[in-house]
Amino acid sequence: MKNPDELRRSGIAIAPGVAIGPAFIIEQSGLPVPEYTLPAAQVEKELTRFHGAITKVQKHLSQLRQKAEGLTTGAEDMTLLLDAYKGMLSGSRLVRGVEEIISGQHLNAEAAIQKQTAALRASFAAMDDAYLAARGEDVAEVGNRLIRSLLQQNYNPFADAPEGCVILAEEITPADAALLNPDGITGLATVLGGPEGHTAIMARALGIAAISGVAALCHGIKTGDTVIIDGRKGEIIIHPEAATLQAYKQELARKRQEEKKLKALRDVPAVTLDGAPISLQANIELLRDVEPALESGATAIGLLRTEFMFMNRPDLPDEEEQYTALRDFVTNLDGRVLTIRTLDVGGEKIASALGEDGNESVNPALGLRAIRLGLKQPKLLDTQLTAILRASMHGPVRILLPMISSVGQVKQVRARLLTLERRLHRRGIKLKGLPPLGAMIEIPSAALVADALAKQCDFFSIGSNDLTQYTLAIDRGDERVADLYDPFHPAVLRLIQFTAAAGWRANIPVSLCGEIAGDRRATALLLGLGLREFSMSPVRLPAVKQEVTQIALPDAVAFAEKIMAQTDENEIRTLLAGGPDRGKGR
Ligand code: PEP
Ligand code: MG
């Protein structure tokens, strides 16, 4: 039957697949608000916390406003509303009132906001005017946004999401994404967020169909309404008619069949047609990812992103907690190598427990993040390295340093490791040697000094996600420039080629663990550039293995040469879509 209410809205495709289910809208309101009295000495700090939340909400509202400007209908109403919200965040009765409550009554910021918004709403309501009553609602909305921003670290937005639902939200941060339960959630759609941000990466890894950049996403929908996410086209279909629903159900069934076929490749060795063994490894984040990684046929873990151990909590994990967690990864891997990347927070991945240093700067992606943060806060790095060293006693471990930009940084970490080894020795813990130490090559400067870095490193891992971001100066998490983000840009490919060649010259292994490692269209090219190790989301691994088994290295090299001769990125895309000629290996 035709459903006249069927609505389609488009955005950016961030994780392929199809999801059909009831919508679950993440609201700004309804959070439990803690209330406590502050010691007098804490008041200044609480005011700073409150002002930090104001800055974040202002930034968020500006992003929403830019999105709203592109709407074909309702753009003016929406931008006016968002401007009104922003107006309430500077010099307003709301802000002044909250400051007075924090300073005068020594109440925490969340409770002070709740108190002041309730008082303002009551005074608007008392005026018995529909227009002013609506302003009261606006104040409450702004208050909720501030409270949510302050509570970020303790709040699971998906706690009440029903089984099989599709999440709709303004934004899902990487910290939120770490709480996504793939068994319960089938799809997600957001207003903000780019295709290469960590939320997108996690959605792909979890097999959740996802889209972003959908303006006015939640208009005309309520929680419980049926929606379809088309993660390939980047579309959400609201209140689908019967024929649409039927077509998508068939597509889901087809996809499941295909996955089943690829799963059969699990125990097939990853060897090219001419007999070269290729190492296919998995990227993981949480302990729950180990099983799917092994199921996919991964022979090692090429990237454990440890930052998720530091998120969604008000404090930092101590050495013992980190050691226990890492030891569990090692033992669950049964002798397979675990590559542990040290903390990579900053940029879009925020760990609030790190205080000021863990939070935003004007250019977060260029700021105090990853290894820079670790070297500035030696206790943070030492604690993690010590935990890693202790975990390495239970099985093979490699240490991987994120965001390395120069040789000196690797030397500093190596010196720290030697000191920490001696300290452990004094505690009666005797290591059998230090684990291999490697650098992420994800900043152009690192790629360009790869020969020198190779002398200090035992291995490299190319982070093509950040390498693309920094080479092209494109924020990987910003949906407005997503069309310019291109890991196959000739400049990025040259840096990858140069790094692979430096690895060969120094005889150290070079892996690639960015998202293109899991893109089967790129497999022949990357092999042709000299790479033999890839680490990717487990869901992508079987398809890449299929690709490896269908190519001979001479064909891969010829393909890479053809691509590297191009200067136009569109030409490269066309060649990649066409695939390599396959002749020499047969
Ligand atoms: C990368 O930058 O390619 C990478 C693998 O690291 P992350 O995505 O965690 O920044
Ligand atoms: Mg990176």
XYZ file of C-alpha atoms and ligand atoms in Angstrom:
597
model
C 0.000 0.000 0.000
C 1.228 3.503 -0.794
C 2.121 5.542 2.239
C 1.803 9.264 1.485
C 3.857 10.018 4.606
C 7.056 8.393 3.284
C 9.866 10.921 3.650
C 13.438 10.715 2.415
C 16.307 12.836 3.732
C 19.837 12.609 2.533
C 23.152 12.987 4.245
C 26.614 11.457 3.955
C 27.165 7.715 3.803
C 29.463 6.784 6.700
C 28.924 3.065 7.318
C 27.477 0.780 4.653
C 24.600 -1.593 5.137
C 20.901 -1.315 5.696
C 19.074 -0.871 8.978
C 15.334 -1.156 9.422
C 13.815 -0.477 12.814
C 12.031 1.845 15.196
C 13.645 5.251 15.618
C 15.138 6.102 19.004
C 15.711 9.833 19.286
C 18.430 10.962 21.696
C 16.875 13.925 23.476
C 18.707 16.810 25.100
C 16.510 16.686 28.187
C 15.639 14.210 30.911
C 19.113 13.716 32.390
C 19.470 12.979 36.090
C 21.200 16.065 37.502
C 23.617 15.655 40.433
C 23.497 18.278 43.192
C 26.290 18.940 45.673
C 27.906 21.757 47.614
C 31.395 22.863 46.662
C 34.200 23.722 49.075
C 34.947 27.473 48.810
C 38.292 26.740 47.136
C 36.528 24.929 44.270
C 34.221 27.779 43.281
C 36.578 29.405 40.772
C 37.201 26.054 39.105
C 33.460 25.392 38.875
C 32.907 28.756 37.193
C 35.615 27.836 34.664
C 33.867 24.497 34.099
C 30.584 26.318 33.499
C 32.206 28.731 31.046
C 33.833 25.783 29.263
C 30.390 24.248 28.799
C 29.087 27.557 27.399
C 31.886 27.616 24.811
C 31.172 24.056 23.767
C 27.428 24.618 23.421
C 28.024 27.838 21.455
C 30.266 25.950 19.058
C 27.742 23.164 18.696
C 24.929 25.650 18.006
C 27.039 27.371 15.328
C 27.603 24.021 13.629
C 23.868 23.267 13.737
C 23.138 26.725 12.342
C 25.448 26.205 9.382
C 23.710 22.912 8.673
C 20.284 24.540 8.956
C 21.187 27.240 6.424
C 21.214 24.558 3.764
C 17.635 23.434 4.389
C 15.215 23.902 1.533
C 12.289 24.494 3.869
C 12.251 25.979 7.332
C 15.809 27.342 7.156
C 14.825 30.777 8.437
C 12.798 29.545 11.431
C 15.517 27.151 12.395
C 18.389 29.636 12.155
C 16.386 32.238 14.131
C 15.768 29.720 16.859
C 19.409 28.688 17.014
C 20.454 32.356 17.133
C 18.056 32.888 20.026
C 19.647 29.962 21.851
C 23.090 31.405 21.268
C 21.926 34.802 22.531
C 20.997 33.167 25.827
C 24.595 32.100 26.343
C 26.222 35.510 26.681
C 25.499 38.145 29.287
C 21.982 36.762 29.791
C 19.922 36.344 32.962
C 20.551 32.627 32.577
C 24.340 32.960 32.607
C 24.465 35.673 35.291
C 22.027 33.738 37.481
C 24.041 30.518 37.261
C 27.265 32.387 38.066
C 25.602 33.932 41.124
C 24.324 30.574 42.367
C 27.735 28.923 41.953
C 29.565 31.825 43.660
C 26.952 32.610 46.335
C 25.492 29.220 47.194
C 28.536 27.114 46.250
C 26.334 24.783 44.225
C 27.760 22.630 41.411
C 27.238 23.974 37.874
C 24.666 21.373 36.752
C 22.433 21.986 39.770
C 22.882 25.767 39.449
C 21.751 25.631 35.807
C 18.736 23.548 36.734
C 17.805 25.964 39.506
C 18.190 29.074 37.371
C 16.294 27.679 34.357
C 13.433 26.622 36.649
C 13.297 30.135 38.135
C 13.314 31.773 34.690
C 10.624 29.450 33.368
C 8.447 30.187 36.388
C 8.823 33.941 35.885
C 7.963 33.654 32.148
C 4.954 31.454 32.946
C 3.697 33.972 35.513
C 3.392 36.601 32.774
C 0.552 34.636 31.177
C 1.721 35.273 27.625
C 2.046 32.493 25.066
C 5.111 34.097 23.435
C 6.953 34.416 26.743
C 5.918 30.905 27.780
C 7.627 29.652 24.628
C 10.774 31.597 25.621
C 10.651 29.659 28.893
C 10.849 26.456 26.842
C 13.854 27.853 25.003
C 15.639 28.627 28.263
C 15.009 25.046 29.395
C 16.394 23.725 26.102
C 19.572 25.776 26.443
C 19.902 24.719 30.090
C 19.622 21.051 29.075
C 22.306 21.477 26.445
C 24.642 22.977 29.054
C 23.891 20.206 31.541
C 24.441 17.532 28.925
C 27.765 19.050 27.974
C 28.840 19.050 31.639
C 27.684 15.492 32.250
C 29.170 13.972 29.119
C 31.517 11.639 30.916
C 28.931 9.927 33.100
C 26.044 9.551 30.763
C 25.074 6.659 28.524
C 22.659 8.087 25.958
C 21.755 4.615 24.700
C 20.854 3.104 28.065
C 17.129 2.909 27.215
C 17.458 2.197 23.488
C 15.285 -0.828 22.646
C 16.603 -3.898 20.825
C 16.907 -3.443 17.048
C 16.390 0.331 17.078
C 17.884 3.036 14.886
C 19.517 5.896 16.816
C 18.826 9.470 15.681
C 20.908 12.192 17.324
C 22.359 15.620 16.692
C 25.828 14.225 17.278
C 27.451 11.078 18.612
C 30.885 11.679 20.074
C 33.574 8.974 19.963
C 33.072 8.586 23.738
C 29.340 7.995 23.144
C 30.157 5.594 20.320
C 32.207 3.451 22.711
C 28.912 2.756 24.500
C 27.067 1.574 21.383
C 25.883 -1.975 21.683
C 25.894 -3.593 18.236
C 23.501 -6.325 19.362
C 20.863 -3.782 20.255
C 21.368 -1.019 17.711
C 21.100 -1.605 13.981
C 21.563 1.855 12.550
C 22.311 5.435 13.310
C 21.857 8.855 11.753
C 23.216 12.181 12.948
C 23.113 15.846 11.991
C 26.840 16.416 12.623
C 29.926 14.295 11.956
C 32.111 13.331 9.008
C 32.789 9.970 7.383
C 36.308 9.560 8.774
C 35.743 10.568 12.393
C 36.022 7.908 15.085
C 32.293 7.568 15.452
C 32.109 6.594 11.788
C 35.028 4.186 12.180
C 33.364 2.548 15.173
C 30.007 2.277 13.411
C 31.705 0.522 10.486
C 33.607 -1.776 12.837
C 30.408 -2.688 14.660
C 28.527 -3.338 11.416
C 25.999 -0.599 12.207
C 24.598 1.122 9.093
C 25.158 4.847 9.558
C 24.728 8.226 7.904
C 25.551 11.759 9.044
C 25.122 15.335 7.963
C 21.308 15.106 7.780
C 19.851 18.554 8.444
C 16.557 18.681 10.396
C 16.980 14.983 11.036
C 14.351 14.622 13.725
C 11.616 16.827 12.242
C 8.444 14.891 11.598
C 9.684 11.768 13.408
C 9.073 10.516 16.904
C 10.682 7.720 18.846
C 9.119 4.433 17.747
C 8.372 5.456 14.117
C 9.748 3.032 11.530
C 12.816 4.248 9.670
C 15.268 2.773 7.167
C 18.932 3.776 7.032
C 20.592 3.242 3.670
C 24.259 3.435 4.630
C 25.475 3.160 1.054
C 23.365 5.938 -0.477
C 23.512 8.049 2.694
C 19.752 8.264 3.041
C 17.162 7.926 5.784
C 13.626 6.904 4.854
C 10.973 7.819 7.369
C 7.571 6.076 7.499
C 8.484 3.883 4.479
C 5.708 2.550 2.305
C 5.232 -1.213 1.992
C 7.079 -1.565 -1.327
C 10.107 0.338 -0.026
C 10.180 -1.762 3.102
C 9.971 -4.956 1.078
C 12.830 -3.930 -1.220
C 15.101 -3.100 1.708
C 14.225 -6.328 3.509
C 15.355 -8.222 0.395
C 18.566 -6.255 0.312
C 19.245 -7.096 3.961
C 18.740 -10.798 3.233
C 21.135 -10.569 0.243
C 23.759 -8.895 2.390
C 23.542 -11.582 5.060
C 24.069 -14.256 2.393
C 27.139 -12.446 1.091
C 28.583 -12.149 4.613
C 28.086 -15.867 5.133
C 30.039 -16.627 1.953
C 32.908 -14.359 2.978
C 33.013 -15.937 6.450
C 33.923 -19.208 4.770
C 37.290 -17.591 3.932
C 38.217 -17.420 7.618
C 40.780 -20.222 7.548
C 41.993 -19.676 3.968
C 45.581 -18.320 4.092
C 46.058 -14.749 2.873
C 48.503 -15.500 0.056
C 48.698 -13.784 -3.328
C 48.310 -15.781 -6.564
C 52.087 -15.916 -6.864
C 52.552 -17.155 -3.322
C 53.444 -14.049 -1.277
C 52.074 -14.276 2.285
C 50.211 -11.129 3.386
C 49.482 -10.384 7.016
C 45.877 -9.361 7.661
C 45.348 -8.029 11.151
C 42.526 -6.392 13.082
C 41.944 -2.948 14.588
C 40.164 -3.164 17.916
C 39.112 -0.916 20.743
C 37.408 -2.899 23.467
C 37.803 -6.404 24.861
C 34.508 -7.355 23.253
C 36.161 -6.801 19.836
C 38.683 -9.634 20.281
C 36.259 -12.428 19.464
C 34.949 -10.885 16.201
C 38.578 -10.142 15.262
C 39.556 -13.785 15.606
C 36.341 -14.899 13.916
C 37.231 -12.743 10.915
C 40.492 -14.653 10.451
C 42.827 -11.902 11.700
C 46.241 -13.326 12.553
C 47.200 -10.504 14.935
C 45.947 -7.206 16.327
C 47.622 -4.440 14.359
C 46.029 -1.633 16.341
C 44.521 -1.539 19.820
C 43.204 1.987 20.343
C 43.653 2.367 24.110
C 41.955 5.735 24.414
C 38.581 4.135 25.008
C 39.831 2.883 28.394
C 40.091 6.543 29.362
C 36.696 7.764 28.198
C 33.276 7.866 29.860
C 34.736 8.126 33.337
C 35.558 10.972 35.681
C 38.991 9.627 36.711
C 42.059 8.086 35.086
C 42.727 4.336 35.195
C 45.757 3.570 37.389
C 48.614 1.211 36.466
C 46.966 -1.822 38.007
C 43.676 -1.275 36.185
C 45.414 -0.717 32.859
C 47.655 -3.725 33.375
C 44.720 -5.993 34.184
C 42.777 -4.784 31.155
C 45.750 -5.182 28.783
C 46.662 -8.575 30.221
C 43.111 -9.739 29.402
C 43.595 -8.681 25.779
C 46.932 -10.523 25.625
C 45.646 -13.755 27.141
C 42.501 -13.744 24.985
C 44.713 -13.575 21.903
C 46.366 -16.884 22.605
C 49.868 -16.068 21.399
C 48.904 -13.720 18.550
C 50.711 -10.379 18.516
C 48.923 -7.454 20.159
C 49.970 -3.997 18.938
C 49.078 -1.566 21.708
C 48.924 2.061 20.697
C 49.594 4.486 23.531
C 46.922 6.998 24.438
C 45.694 9.013 21.463
C 43.332 11.523 23.029
C 42.865 15.118 22.005
C 41.449 16.155 18.657
C 37.927 14.790 18.514
C 38.639 12.106 21.115
C 38.197 13.789 24.464
C 38.861 12.209 27.842
C 37.467 14.609 30.423
C 39.511 13.039 33.239
C 42.601 14.703 31.749
C 41.212 18.109 32.662
C 42.344 21.099 30.654
C 45.073 19.169 28.818
C 42.596 16.623 27.499
C 40.180 19.176 26.156
C 39.780 21.396 23.199
C 42.231 23.956 21.922
C 41.606 26.348 19.045
C 42.840 23.741 16.545
C 42.299 20.505 18.454
C 43.732 18.285 15.710
C 46.944 20.316 15.812
C 47.011 20.710 19.563
C 48.201 18.844 22.600
C 47.173 15.343 21.591
C 48.448 11.785 21.469
C 52.202 11.343 22.115
C 52.619 15.093 22.609
C 50.282 14.904 25.590
C 52.102 11.832 26.936
C 55.479 13.558 26.725
C 54.071 16.679 28.436
C 52.431 14.613 31.170
C 55.149 11.978 31.809
C 53.215 10.369 34.641
C 50.359 9.601 32.280
C 52.688 8.027 29.714
C 54.836 6.214 32.288
C 51.783 4.658 33.913
C 50.540 3.360 30.589
C 53.960 2.153 29.408
C 54.513 0.337 32.709
C 51.143 -1.379 32.373
C 52.036 -2.378 28.797
C 55.437 -3.747 29.869
C 53.792 -5.832 32.568
C 51.165 -7.096 30.108
C 53.954 -8.055 27.692
C 55.010 -10.763 30.134
C 51.844 -12.691 29.218
C 52.307 -12.810 25.442
C 53.718 -11.003 22.399
C 53.111 -7.263 22.472
C 54.277 -4.332 20.324
C 54.127 -0.679 21.406
C 52.885 1.828 18.856
C 53.243 5.597 19.288
C 50.559 7.845 17.784
C 51.137 11.219 16.098
C 54.911 10.970 15.938
C 56.251 13.965 14.035
C 59.982 13.706 14.694
C 62.818 11.358 15.588
C 63.409 12.949 19.002
C 59.982 11.853 20.235
C 60.757 8.181 19.600
C 64.137 8.544 21.307
C 62.451 10.073 24.353
C 60.001 7.191 24.624
C 62.757 4.608 24.219
C 64.670 6.252 27.057
C 61.519 6.192 29.211
C 61.050 2.501 28.462
C 64.577 1.701 29.650
C 64.000 3.626 32.876
C 60.658 1.922 33.438
C 62.187 -1.477 32.809
C 64.769 -0.735 35.542
C 62.035 0.460 37.907
C 60.077 -2.734 37.337
C 63.224 -4.722 37.984
C 63.558 -2.983 41.352
C 59.970 -4.014 42.094
C 60.974 -7.615 41.430
C 59.323 -7.736 37.974
C 61.878 -8.983 35.457
C 61.051 -8.529 31.767
C 62.516 -10.738 29.069
C 63.381 -7.664 27.019
C 61.478 -4.649 25.735
C 58.646 -5.116 23.220
C 59.214 -3.804 19.679
C 58.588 -0.051 19.506
C 56.919 1.445 16.452
C 55.657 4.786 15.180
C 52.382 5.665 13.545
C 53.189 7.424 10.307
C 50.237 9.773 10.144
C 51.789 13.232 9.983
C 53.452 14.288 6.717
C 56.664 15.242 8.557
C 56.987 11.669 9.856
C 56.538 10.238 6.368
C 59.127 12.640 4.990
C 61.730 11.661 7.613
C 60.746 7.978 7.488
C 64.347 6.918 6.724
C 65.612 8.538 9.907
C 62.648 7.284 11.931
C 63.212 3.765 10.649
C 66.588 3.780 12.416
C 64.852 4.416 15.749
C 61.829 2.184 15.226
C 61.256 -1.555 15.084
C 58.206 -1.140 12.860
C 55.910 1.438 11.262
C 52.184 1.615 11.005
C 50.764 4.052 8.490
C 47.692 5.891 9.785
C 46.157 6.901 6.502
C 43.171 8.556 8.226
C 45.222 11.249 9.896
C 47.810 11.271 7.123
C 45.009 12.309 4.755
C 43.684 14.877 7.226
C 47.079 16.524 7.735
C 48.322 16.289 4.151
C 45.179 17.798 2.661
C 44.345 20.058 5.645
C 40.852 18.554 5.835
C 39.222 18.008 9.214
C 38.331 14.321 9.078
C 35.334 14.785 11.371
C 33.741 17.738 9.599
C 30.917 16.770 7.283
C 31.091 20.128 5.463
C 34.455 19.298 3.919
C 33.877 15.545 3.688
C 33.794 15.714 -0.126
C 37.402 16.980 -0.114
C 38.708 14.200 2.136
C 40.499 11.832 -0.215
C 42.979 9.180 0.962
C 43.739 8.408 -2.713
C 44.906 11.938 -3.433
C 48.282 11.627 -5.206
C 49.992 13.553 -2.386
C 48.813 11.037 0.227
C 49.743 8.077 -1.972
C 53.245 9.464 -2.473
C 53.759 9.703 1.288
C 52.539 6.116 1.702
C 54.862 4.945 -1.061
C 57.792 6.794 0.463
C 57.131 5.292 3.907
C 56.817 1.760 2.514
C 60.105 2.196 0.642
C 61.869 3.521 3.766
C 60.646 0.434 5.623
C 62.090 -1.852 2.934
C 65.406 0.006 2.987
C 65.696 -0.347 6.767
C 64.260 -3.854 6.756
C 61.510 -3.110 9.257
C 57.873 -4.182 8.839
C 55.427 -1.525 7.661
C 51.736 -1.988 8.250
C 48.843 0.228 7.210
C 46.046 0.555 9.772
C 43.940 3.444 8.454
C 40.517 2.874 6.935
C 41.825 2.240 3.405
C 43.442 -0.993 4.668
C 39.892 -2.362 4.771
C 38.860 -0.975 1.394
C 39.149 -3.844 -1.074
C 39.479 -1.443 -3.997
C 42.799 -0.289 -2.502
C 44.321 -3.720 -1.822
C 46.118 -4.210 -5.166
C 47.401 -0.619 -5.118
C 48.786 -0.932 -1.575
C 50.427 -4.272 -2.350
C 51.921 -2.682 -5.440
C 53.328 0.145 -3.293
C 55.213 -2.470 -1.277
C 52.983 -3.029 1.748
C 52.580 -6.567 3.101
C 50.719 -5.944 6.374
C 47.273 -4.475 6.804
C 45.206 -3.896 9.901
C 41.502 -3.131 9.621
C 38.019 -3.488 11.075
C 37.327 -7.208 11.364
C 34.150 -6.835 9.285
C 36.265 -5.766 6.318
C 38.903 -8.461 6.582
C 37.281 -11.330 4.624
C 36.684 -9.161 1.555
C 40.275 -7.902 1.615
C 41.501 -11.485 1.930
C 39.468 -12.427 -1.114
C 41.151 -9.593 -2.988
C 44.644 -10.711 -1.866
C 44.046 -14.261 -3.083
C 42.996 -12.982 -6.522
C 46.021 -10.848 -7.366
C 49.636 -11.570 -8.303
C 52.282 -9.128 -7.079
C 53.573 -8.191 -10.587
C 50.005 -7.166 -11.531
C 49.701 -5.193 -8.302
C 52.979 -3.395 -9.043
C 51.857 -2.570 -12.600
C 48.571 -1.228 -11.211
C 50.359 0.901 -8.611
C 52.717 2.281 -11.295
C 49.763 3.255 -13.450
C 48.089 5.000 -10.537
C 51.230 6.766 -9.346
C 51.693 8.184 -12.843
C 48.417 10.125 -12.417
C 48.249 13.613 -11.012
C 44.483 13.989 -11.167
C 42.639 12.412 -8.233
C 39.572 11.775 -10.395
C 41.660 9.664 -12.762
C 42.892 7.694 -9.779
C 39.342 7.033 -8.611
C 38.411 5.780 -12.078
C 41.407 3.442 -12.172
C 40.642 2.138 -8.685
C 37.030 1.461 -9.625
C 38.180 -0.470 -12.701
C 40.645 -2.585 -10.718
C 44.008 -3.997 -11.868
C 44.708 -6.018 -15.019
C 45.179 -9.585 -13.929
C 47.453 -11.442 -16.264
C 51.003 -11.855 -15.136
C 50.369 -14.155 -12.221
C 48.319 -16.727 -14.129
C 44.799 6.723 11.402
O 44.943 7.922 11.689
O 44.796 6.276 10.237
C 44.597 5.736 12.472
C 44.560 4.449 12.233
O 44.415 6.207 13.727
P 43.061 6.858 14.256
O 41.995 6.614 13.233
O 42.775 6.212 15.566
O 43.425 8.292 14.390
Mg 45.388 8.576 13.729
